[in-house]
Coordinates of C-alpha atoms in Angstrom, one line a residue:
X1 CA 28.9 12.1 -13.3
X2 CA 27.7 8.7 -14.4
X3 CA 27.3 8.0 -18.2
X4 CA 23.3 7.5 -18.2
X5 CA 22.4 3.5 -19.0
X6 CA 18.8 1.9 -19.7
X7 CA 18.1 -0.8 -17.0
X8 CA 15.1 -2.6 -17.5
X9 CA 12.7 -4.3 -15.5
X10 CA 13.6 -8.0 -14.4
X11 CA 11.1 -10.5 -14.8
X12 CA 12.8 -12.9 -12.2
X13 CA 13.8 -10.8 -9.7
X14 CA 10.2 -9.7 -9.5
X15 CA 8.8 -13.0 -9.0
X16 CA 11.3 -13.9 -6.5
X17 CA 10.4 -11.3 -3.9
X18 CA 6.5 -11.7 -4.9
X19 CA 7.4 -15.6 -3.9
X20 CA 9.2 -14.4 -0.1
X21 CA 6.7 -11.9 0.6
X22 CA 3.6 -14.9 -0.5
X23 CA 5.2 -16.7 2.7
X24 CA 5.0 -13.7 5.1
X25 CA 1.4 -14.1 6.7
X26 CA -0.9 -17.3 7.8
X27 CA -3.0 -19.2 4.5
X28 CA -6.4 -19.3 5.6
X29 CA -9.1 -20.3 2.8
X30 CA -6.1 -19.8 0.0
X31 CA -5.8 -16.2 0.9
X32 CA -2.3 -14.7 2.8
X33 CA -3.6 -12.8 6.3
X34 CA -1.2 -10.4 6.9
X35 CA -2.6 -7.8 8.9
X36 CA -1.7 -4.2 9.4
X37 CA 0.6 -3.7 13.1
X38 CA 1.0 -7.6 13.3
X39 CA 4.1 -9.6 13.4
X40 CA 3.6 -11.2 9.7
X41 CA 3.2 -7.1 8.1
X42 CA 6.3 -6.6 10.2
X43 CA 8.7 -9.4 8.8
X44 CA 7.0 -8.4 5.4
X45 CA 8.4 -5.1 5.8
X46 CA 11.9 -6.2 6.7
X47 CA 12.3 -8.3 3.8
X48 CA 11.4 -5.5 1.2
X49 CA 13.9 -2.9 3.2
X50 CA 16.3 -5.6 3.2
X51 CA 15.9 -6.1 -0.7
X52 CA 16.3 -2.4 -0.8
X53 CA 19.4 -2.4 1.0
X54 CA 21.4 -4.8 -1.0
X55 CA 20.1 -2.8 -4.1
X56 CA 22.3 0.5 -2.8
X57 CA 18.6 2.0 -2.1
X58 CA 17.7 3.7 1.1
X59 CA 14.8 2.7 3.9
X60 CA 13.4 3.7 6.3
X61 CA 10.3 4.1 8.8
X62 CA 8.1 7.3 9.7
X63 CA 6.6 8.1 12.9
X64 CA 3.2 6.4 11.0
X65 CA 5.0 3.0 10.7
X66 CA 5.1 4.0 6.6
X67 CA 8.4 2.4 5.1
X68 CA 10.0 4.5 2.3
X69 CA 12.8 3.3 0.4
X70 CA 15.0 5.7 -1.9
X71 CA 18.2 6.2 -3.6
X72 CA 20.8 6.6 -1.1
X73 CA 22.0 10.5 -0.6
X74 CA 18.9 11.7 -1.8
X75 CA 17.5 12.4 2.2
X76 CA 14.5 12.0 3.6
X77 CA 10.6 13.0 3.7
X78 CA 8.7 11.9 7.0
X79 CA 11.9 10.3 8.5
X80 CA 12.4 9.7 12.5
X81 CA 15.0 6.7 11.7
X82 CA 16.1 3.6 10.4
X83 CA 15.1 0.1 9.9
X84 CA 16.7 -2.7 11.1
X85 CA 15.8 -5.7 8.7
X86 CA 16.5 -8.7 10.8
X87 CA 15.5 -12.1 9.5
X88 CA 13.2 -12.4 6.7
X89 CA 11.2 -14.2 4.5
X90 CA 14.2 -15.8 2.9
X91 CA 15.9 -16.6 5.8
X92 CA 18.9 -14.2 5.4
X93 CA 20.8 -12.7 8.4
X94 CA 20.3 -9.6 10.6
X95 CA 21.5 -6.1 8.7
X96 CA 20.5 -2.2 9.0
X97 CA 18.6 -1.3 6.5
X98 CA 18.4 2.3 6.8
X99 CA 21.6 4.0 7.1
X100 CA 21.6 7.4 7.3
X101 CA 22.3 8.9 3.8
X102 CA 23.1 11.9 5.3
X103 CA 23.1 14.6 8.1
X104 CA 19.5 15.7 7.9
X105 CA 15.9 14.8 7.8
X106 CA 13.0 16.6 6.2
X107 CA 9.7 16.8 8.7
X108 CA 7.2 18.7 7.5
X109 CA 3.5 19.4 8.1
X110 CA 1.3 21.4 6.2
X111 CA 3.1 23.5 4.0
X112 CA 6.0 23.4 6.3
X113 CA 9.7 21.5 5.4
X114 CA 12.2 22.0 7.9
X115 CA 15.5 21.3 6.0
X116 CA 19.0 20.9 7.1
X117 CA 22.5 20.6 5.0
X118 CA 23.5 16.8 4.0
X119 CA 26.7 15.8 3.6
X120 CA 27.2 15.8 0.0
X121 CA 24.6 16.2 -1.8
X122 CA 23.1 19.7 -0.1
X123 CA 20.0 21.0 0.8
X124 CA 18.4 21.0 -2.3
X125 CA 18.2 17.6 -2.6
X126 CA 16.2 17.5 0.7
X127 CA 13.1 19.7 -0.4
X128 CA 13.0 18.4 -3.6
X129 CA 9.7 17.6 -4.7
X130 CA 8.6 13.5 -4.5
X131 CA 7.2 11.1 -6.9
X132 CA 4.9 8.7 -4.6
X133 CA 5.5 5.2 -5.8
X134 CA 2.7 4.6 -3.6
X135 CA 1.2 0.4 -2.3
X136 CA 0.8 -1.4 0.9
X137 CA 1.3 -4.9 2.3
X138 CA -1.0 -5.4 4.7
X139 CA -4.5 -7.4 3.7
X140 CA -8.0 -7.0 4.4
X141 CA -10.0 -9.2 6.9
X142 CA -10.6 -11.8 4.3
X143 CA -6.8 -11.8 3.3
X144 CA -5.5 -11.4 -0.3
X145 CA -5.3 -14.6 -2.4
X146 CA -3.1 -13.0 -5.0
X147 CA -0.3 -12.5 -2.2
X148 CA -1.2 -9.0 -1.0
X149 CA 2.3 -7.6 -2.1
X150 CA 2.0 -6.6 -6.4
X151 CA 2.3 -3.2 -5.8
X152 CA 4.9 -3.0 -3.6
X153 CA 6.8 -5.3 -5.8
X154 CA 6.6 -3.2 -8.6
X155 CA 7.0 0.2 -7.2
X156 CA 10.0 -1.0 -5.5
X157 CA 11.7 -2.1 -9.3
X158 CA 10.4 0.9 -10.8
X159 CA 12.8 2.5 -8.2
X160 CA 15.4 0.1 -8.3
X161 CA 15.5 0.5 -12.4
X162 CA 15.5 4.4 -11.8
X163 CA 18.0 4.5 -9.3
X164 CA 20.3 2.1 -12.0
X165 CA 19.5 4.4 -14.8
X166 CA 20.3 7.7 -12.7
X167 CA 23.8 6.7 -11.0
X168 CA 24.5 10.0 -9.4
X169 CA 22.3 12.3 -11.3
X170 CA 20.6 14.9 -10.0
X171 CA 16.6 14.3 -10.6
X172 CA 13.8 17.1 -11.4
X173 CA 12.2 15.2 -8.9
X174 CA 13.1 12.0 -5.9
X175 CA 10.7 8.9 -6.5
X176 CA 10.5 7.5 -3.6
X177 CA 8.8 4.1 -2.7
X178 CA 5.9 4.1 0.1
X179 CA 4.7 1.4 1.9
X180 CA 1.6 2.6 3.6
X181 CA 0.8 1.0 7.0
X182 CA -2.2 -0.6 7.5
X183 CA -4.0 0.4 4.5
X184 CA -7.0 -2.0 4.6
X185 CA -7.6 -1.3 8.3
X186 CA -8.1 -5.2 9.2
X187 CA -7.6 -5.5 12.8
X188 CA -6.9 -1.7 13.4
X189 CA -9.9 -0.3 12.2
X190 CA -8.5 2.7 11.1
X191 CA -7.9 2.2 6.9
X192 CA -5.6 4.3 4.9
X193 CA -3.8 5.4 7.7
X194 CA -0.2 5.6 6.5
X195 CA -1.5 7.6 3.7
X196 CA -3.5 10.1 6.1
X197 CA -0.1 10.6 8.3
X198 CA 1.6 11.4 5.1
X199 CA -1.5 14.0 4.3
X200 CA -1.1 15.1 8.1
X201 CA -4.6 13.7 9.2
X202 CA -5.0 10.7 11.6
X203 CA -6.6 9.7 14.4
X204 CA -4.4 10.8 17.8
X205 CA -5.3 7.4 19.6
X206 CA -6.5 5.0 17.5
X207 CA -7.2 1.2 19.0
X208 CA -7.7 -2.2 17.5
X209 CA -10.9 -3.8 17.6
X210 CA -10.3 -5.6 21.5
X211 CA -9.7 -1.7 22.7
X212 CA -5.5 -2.4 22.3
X213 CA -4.2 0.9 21.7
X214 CA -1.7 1.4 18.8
X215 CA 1.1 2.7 20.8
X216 CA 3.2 -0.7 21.6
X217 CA 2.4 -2.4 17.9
X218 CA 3.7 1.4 16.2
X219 CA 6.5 1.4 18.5
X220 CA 7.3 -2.3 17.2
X221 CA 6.7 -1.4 13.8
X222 CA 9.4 1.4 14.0
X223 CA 7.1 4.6 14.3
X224 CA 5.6 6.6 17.6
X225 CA 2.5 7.6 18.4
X226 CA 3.9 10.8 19.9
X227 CA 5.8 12.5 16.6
X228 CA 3.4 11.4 13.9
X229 CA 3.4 15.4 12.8
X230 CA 6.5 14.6 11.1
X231 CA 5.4 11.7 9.0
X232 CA 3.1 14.9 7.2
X233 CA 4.9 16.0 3.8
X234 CA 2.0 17.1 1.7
X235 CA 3.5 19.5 0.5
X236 CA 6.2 17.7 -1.2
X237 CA 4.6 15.2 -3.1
X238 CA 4.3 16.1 -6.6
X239 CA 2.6 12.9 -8.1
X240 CA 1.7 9.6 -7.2
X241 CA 2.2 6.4 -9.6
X242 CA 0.8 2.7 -8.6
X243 CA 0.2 -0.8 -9.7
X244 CA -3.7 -2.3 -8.6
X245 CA -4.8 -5.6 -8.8
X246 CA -8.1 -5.9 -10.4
X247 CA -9.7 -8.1 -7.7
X248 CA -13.5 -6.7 -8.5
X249 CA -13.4 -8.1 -12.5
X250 CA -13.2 -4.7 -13.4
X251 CA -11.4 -5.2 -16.9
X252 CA -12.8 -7.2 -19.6
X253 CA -11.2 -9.7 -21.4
X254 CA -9.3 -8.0 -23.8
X255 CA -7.4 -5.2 -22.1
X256 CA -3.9 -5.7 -20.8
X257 CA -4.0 -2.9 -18.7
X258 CA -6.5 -1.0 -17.1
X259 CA -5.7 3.1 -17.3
X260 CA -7.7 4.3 -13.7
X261 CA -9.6 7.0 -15.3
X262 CA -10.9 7.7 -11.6
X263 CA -12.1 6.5 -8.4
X264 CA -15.9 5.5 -7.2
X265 CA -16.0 6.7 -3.9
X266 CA -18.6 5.9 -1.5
X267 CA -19.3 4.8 2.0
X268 CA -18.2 1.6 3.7
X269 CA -19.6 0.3 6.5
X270 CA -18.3 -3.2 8.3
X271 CA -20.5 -5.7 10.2
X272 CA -18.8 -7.7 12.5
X273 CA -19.6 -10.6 14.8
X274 CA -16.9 -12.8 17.3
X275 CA -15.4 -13.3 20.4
X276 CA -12.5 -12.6 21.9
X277 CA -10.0 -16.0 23.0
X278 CA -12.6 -18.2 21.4
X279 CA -14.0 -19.5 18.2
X280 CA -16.8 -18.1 15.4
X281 CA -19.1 -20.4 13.2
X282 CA -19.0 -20.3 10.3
X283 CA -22.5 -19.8 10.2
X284 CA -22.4 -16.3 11.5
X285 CA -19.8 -15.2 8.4
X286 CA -22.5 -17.2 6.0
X287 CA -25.4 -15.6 7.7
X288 CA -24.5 -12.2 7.7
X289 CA -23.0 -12.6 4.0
X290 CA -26.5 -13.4 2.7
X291 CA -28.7 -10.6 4.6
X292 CA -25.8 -8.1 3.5
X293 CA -25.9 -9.8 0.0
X294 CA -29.5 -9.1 -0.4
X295 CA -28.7 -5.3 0.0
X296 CA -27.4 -5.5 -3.4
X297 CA -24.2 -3.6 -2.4
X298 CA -20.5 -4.8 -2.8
X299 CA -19.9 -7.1 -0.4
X300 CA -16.4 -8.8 1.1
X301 CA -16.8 -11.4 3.5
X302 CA -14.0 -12.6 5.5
X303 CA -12.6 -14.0 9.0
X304 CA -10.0 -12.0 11.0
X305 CA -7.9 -14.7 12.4
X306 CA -5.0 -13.8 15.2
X307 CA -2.2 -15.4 16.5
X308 CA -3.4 -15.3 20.1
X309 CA -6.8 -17.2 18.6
X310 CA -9.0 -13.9 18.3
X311 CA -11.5 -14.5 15.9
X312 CA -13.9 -12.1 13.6
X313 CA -16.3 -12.3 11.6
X314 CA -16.3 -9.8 9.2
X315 CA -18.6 -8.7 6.4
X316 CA -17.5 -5.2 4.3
X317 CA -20.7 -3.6 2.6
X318 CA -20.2 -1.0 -0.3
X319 CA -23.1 1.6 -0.5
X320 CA -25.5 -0.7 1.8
X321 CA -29.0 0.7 1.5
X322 CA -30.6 1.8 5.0
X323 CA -32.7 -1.7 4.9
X324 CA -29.9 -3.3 4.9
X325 CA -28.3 -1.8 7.5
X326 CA -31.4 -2.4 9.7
X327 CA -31.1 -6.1 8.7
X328 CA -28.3 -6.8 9.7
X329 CA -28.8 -5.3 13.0
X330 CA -31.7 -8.0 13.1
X331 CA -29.0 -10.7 12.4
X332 CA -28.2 -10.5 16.8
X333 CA -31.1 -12.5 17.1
X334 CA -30.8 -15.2 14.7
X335 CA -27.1 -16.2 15.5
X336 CA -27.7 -14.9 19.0
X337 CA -24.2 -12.8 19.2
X338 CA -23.5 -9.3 19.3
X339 CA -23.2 -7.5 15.9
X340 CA -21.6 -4.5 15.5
X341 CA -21.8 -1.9 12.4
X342 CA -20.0 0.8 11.6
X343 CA -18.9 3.3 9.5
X344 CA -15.3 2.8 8.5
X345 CA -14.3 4.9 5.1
X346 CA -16.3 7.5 3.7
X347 CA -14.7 8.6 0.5
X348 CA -15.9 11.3 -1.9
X349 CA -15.3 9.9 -5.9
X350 CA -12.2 11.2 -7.5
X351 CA -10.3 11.8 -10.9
X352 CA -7.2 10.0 -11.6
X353 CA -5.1 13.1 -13.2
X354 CA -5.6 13.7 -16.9
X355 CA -2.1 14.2 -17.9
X356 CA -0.8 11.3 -16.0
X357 CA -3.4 8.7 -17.2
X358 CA -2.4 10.4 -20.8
X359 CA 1.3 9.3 -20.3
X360 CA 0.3 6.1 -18.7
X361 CA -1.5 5.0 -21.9
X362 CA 1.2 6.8 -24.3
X363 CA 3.4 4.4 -22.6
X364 CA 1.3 1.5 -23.1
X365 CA 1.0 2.2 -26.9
X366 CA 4.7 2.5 -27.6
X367 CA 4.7 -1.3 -26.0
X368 CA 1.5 -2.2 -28.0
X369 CA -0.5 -3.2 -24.8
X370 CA -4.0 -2.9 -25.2
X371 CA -5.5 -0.5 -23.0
X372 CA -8.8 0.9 -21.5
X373 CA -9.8 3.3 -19.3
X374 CA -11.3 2.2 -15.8
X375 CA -13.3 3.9 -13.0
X376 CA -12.9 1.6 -10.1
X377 CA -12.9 0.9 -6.0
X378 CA -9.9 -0.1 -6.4
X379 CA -6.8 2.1 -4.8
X380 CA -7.9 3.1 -1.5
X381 CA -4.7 4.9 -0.5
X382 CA -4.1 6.8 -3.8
X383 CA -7.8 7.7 -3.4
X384 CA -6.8 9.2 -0.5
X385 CA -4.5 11.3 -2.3
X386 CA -6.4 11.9 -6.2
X387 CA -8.2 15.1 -4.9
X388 CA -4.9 17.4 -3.7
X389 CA -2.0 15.1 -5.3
X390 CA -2.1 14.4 -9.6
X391 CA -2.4 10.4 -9.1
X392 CA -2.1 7.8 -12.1
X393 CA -2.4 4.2 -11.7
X394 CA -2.4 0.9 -13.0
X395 CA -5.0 -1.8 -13.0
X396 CA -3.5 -5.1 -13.7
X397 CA -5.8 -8.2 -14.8
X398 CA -6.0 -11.5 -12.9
X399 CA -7.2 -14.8 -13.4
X400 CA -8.5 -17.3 -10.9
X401 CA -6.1 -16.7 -8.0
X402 CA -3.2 -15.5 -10.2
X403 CA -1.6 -12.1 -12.0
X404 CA 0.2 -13.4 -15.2
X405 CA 3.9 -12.6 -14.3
X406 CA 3.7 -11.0 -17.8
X407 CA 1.6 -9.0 -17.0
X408 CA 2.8 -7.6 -13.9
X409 CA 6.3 -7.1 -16.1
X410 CA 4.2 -4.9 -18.9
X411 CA 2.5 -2.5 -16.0
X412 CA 6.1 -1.9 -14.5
X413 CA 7.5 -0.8 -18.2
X414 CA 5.1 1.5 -18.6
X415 CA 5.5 2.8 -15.4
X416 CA 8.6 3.0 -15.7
X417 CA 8.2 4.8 -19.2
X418 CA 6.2 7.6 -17.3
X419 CA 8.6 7.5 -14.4
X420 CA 11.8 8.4 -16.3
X421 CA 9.8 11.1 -18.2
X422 CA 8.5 12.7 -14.8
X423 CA 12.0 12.2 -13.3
X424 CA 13.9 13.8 -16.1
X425 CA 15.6 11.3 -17.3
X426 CA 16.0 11.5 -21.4

């Protein structure tokens, strides 16, 4: 057995893959657009498995188009195969980033593991519980102007760190890195999908907004439609731990670190006006911005821009009020183009777990952060999770259209703080 060493987070490493995965997606309005099932989520995804790789970690992609990373020989959860990284944002060479860690794979639905016997490390290992190091890389319609890619970043060298720290030790419980497909639902209207395969509810035929089933993109993205039931491991996720950007202003001025205290829920609906092969005013996002502004409800205006010149305008309302709705519906005749409203997320508010957030800011004492606790519509996909799975996560401050590297670096020590301590590493 390895003699147990302290790695720590690096600073520089961190900001190098924040920098490759910044150029994986279209600018538009000084905002990355990487949408879920597209091409630029894609070669996002193969640079972080091929990072992975060359750390000794493990990836891999579930029938849900999910990519986990692990340490290698610890099996695993949701798996149908590897991932092949190709060429990435850095412009490095073609390599397999998923080998096979061992003989078996563990596909479980509710309540269900189906286990098999791994070549050297046995079947324990493979139904050991899982600490979610939970994020996503895709962006919303508007795209992200921070880069769209903190959390992954971090969760990823929270493992990395662990996996240094751990050699070949056997852990009370396997973090495990999950990249959730098409969280913000952009041009597959269908958010938080990777984390509702993982919970074992999705839609069975899901389309994009043009009616293009999500079949062929899936299939690209490494996952298939027909064997999502084994991208379900509820059962096996013990805790989830993540890193949010606070996007919404949610922190005052003198915290460090936001401690998510728990999650505000509510209803979502999307307005959207555009055509299909051609081109949207401006106008129409301005117009529908101010009726949905007037609603006084949260509002995120953006333009879904494709590579094959789709176009769509696109206005997210928080909590609209029914006026609001109506008015919008009155917007058809004013920019004389169809506009269509719908309900996309409905989600019931939620308590980040007690004893989690407790370690969380524990963790941020011993490195003399200051701290405050946050309820917030931020965190979609550990949302998702808060009400059957003890979540904890981070909310991380920005400025303008930047996250202070620092403090990026201060969130990831205290995560990893907790980590170790839920891992069992003393």
């Amino acid at each position: 057995m390895s003699v147990l060493r302290w790695a720590v987070a690096d600073a520089d490493r961190m900001a190098r893959r924040l920098a490759a995965l910044r150029r994986c997606g279209a600018w538009v309005d000084k905002a990355v657009v990487r949408p879920g099932f597209t091409e630029p989520e894609r070669r996002a995804q193969r640079y972080v498995a091929r990072e992975a790789v060359q750390a000794g970690l493990h990836a891999w992609v579930d029938a849900a188009g999910n990519l986990l990373v692990g340490r290698a020989g610890a099996g695993e959860v949701g798996g149908r195969g590897s991932l092949a990284a190709g060429r990435d944002a850095s412009g490095g060479g073609s390599r397999a980033a998923g080998q096979r860690a061992g003989a078996g794979d563990v596909a479980g639905g509710r309540g269900s593991v189906l286990a098999e016997q791994s070549a050297g490390v046995g079947a324990a290992s493979w139904v050991r519980p899982r600490l979610i190091l939970g994020a996503h890389l895709d962006t919303p319609p508007g795209g992200d102007r921070f880069g769209g890619a903190h959390g992954v970043v971090a969760a990823l060298e929270v493992l990395q760190v662990v996996a240094e720290s751990a050699g070949d030790r056997e852990l009370a419980c396997e973090p495990v890195v999950v990249v959730f497909a098409n969280s913000a639902g952009a041009l597959f209207p269908q958010p938080g999908w990777g984390a509702n395969a993982v919970l074992g509810s999705v839609e069975r035929e899901p389309a994009d907004r043009f009616g293009t089933s999500l079949r062929h993109p899936l299939h690209q993205a490494g996952g298939d439609l027909d064997a999502l039931g084994s991208a379900a491991w509820p059962s096996l996720a013990m805790a989830w731990l993540g890193v949010e950007v606070d996007r919404c202003g949610e922190l005052d001025g003198s915290a460090d670190l936001g401690i998510v205290a728990g999650f505000q829920g509510g209803a979502s609906f999307e307005v959207g006006a555009g055509v299909r092969g051609g081109s949207v005013d401006v106008a129409v996002s301005e117009s529908l911005a101010a009726v949905a502004a007037a609603g006084h409800g949260s509002v995120t205006l953006g333009r879904l821009i494709l590579p094959s010149d789709e176009v769509l305008a696109l206005v997210e309302l928080c909590d609209p009020s029914p006026a609001t709705l109506a008015a919008v519906k009155d917007m058809e005749r004013q920019i004389g183009s169809p506009v269509a409203v719908r309900r996309v997320l409905t989600a019931d508010p939620a308590d980040a777990d007690f004893a989690l957030a407790k370690l969380l800011a524990e963790a941020a004492d011993v490195q003399s952060l200051r701290h405050t606790a946050v309820t917030t519509r931020a965190g979609g996909d550990a949302q998702l999770f808060a009400p059957t799975v003890p979540t904890g996560a981070l909310l991380v401050p920005a400025t303008g259209d930047r996250v202070a590297g620092s403090c990026l670096t201060a969130a990831v020590e205290v995560l990893l703080q907790v980590t170790r301590t839920l891992v069992g590493l003393r």
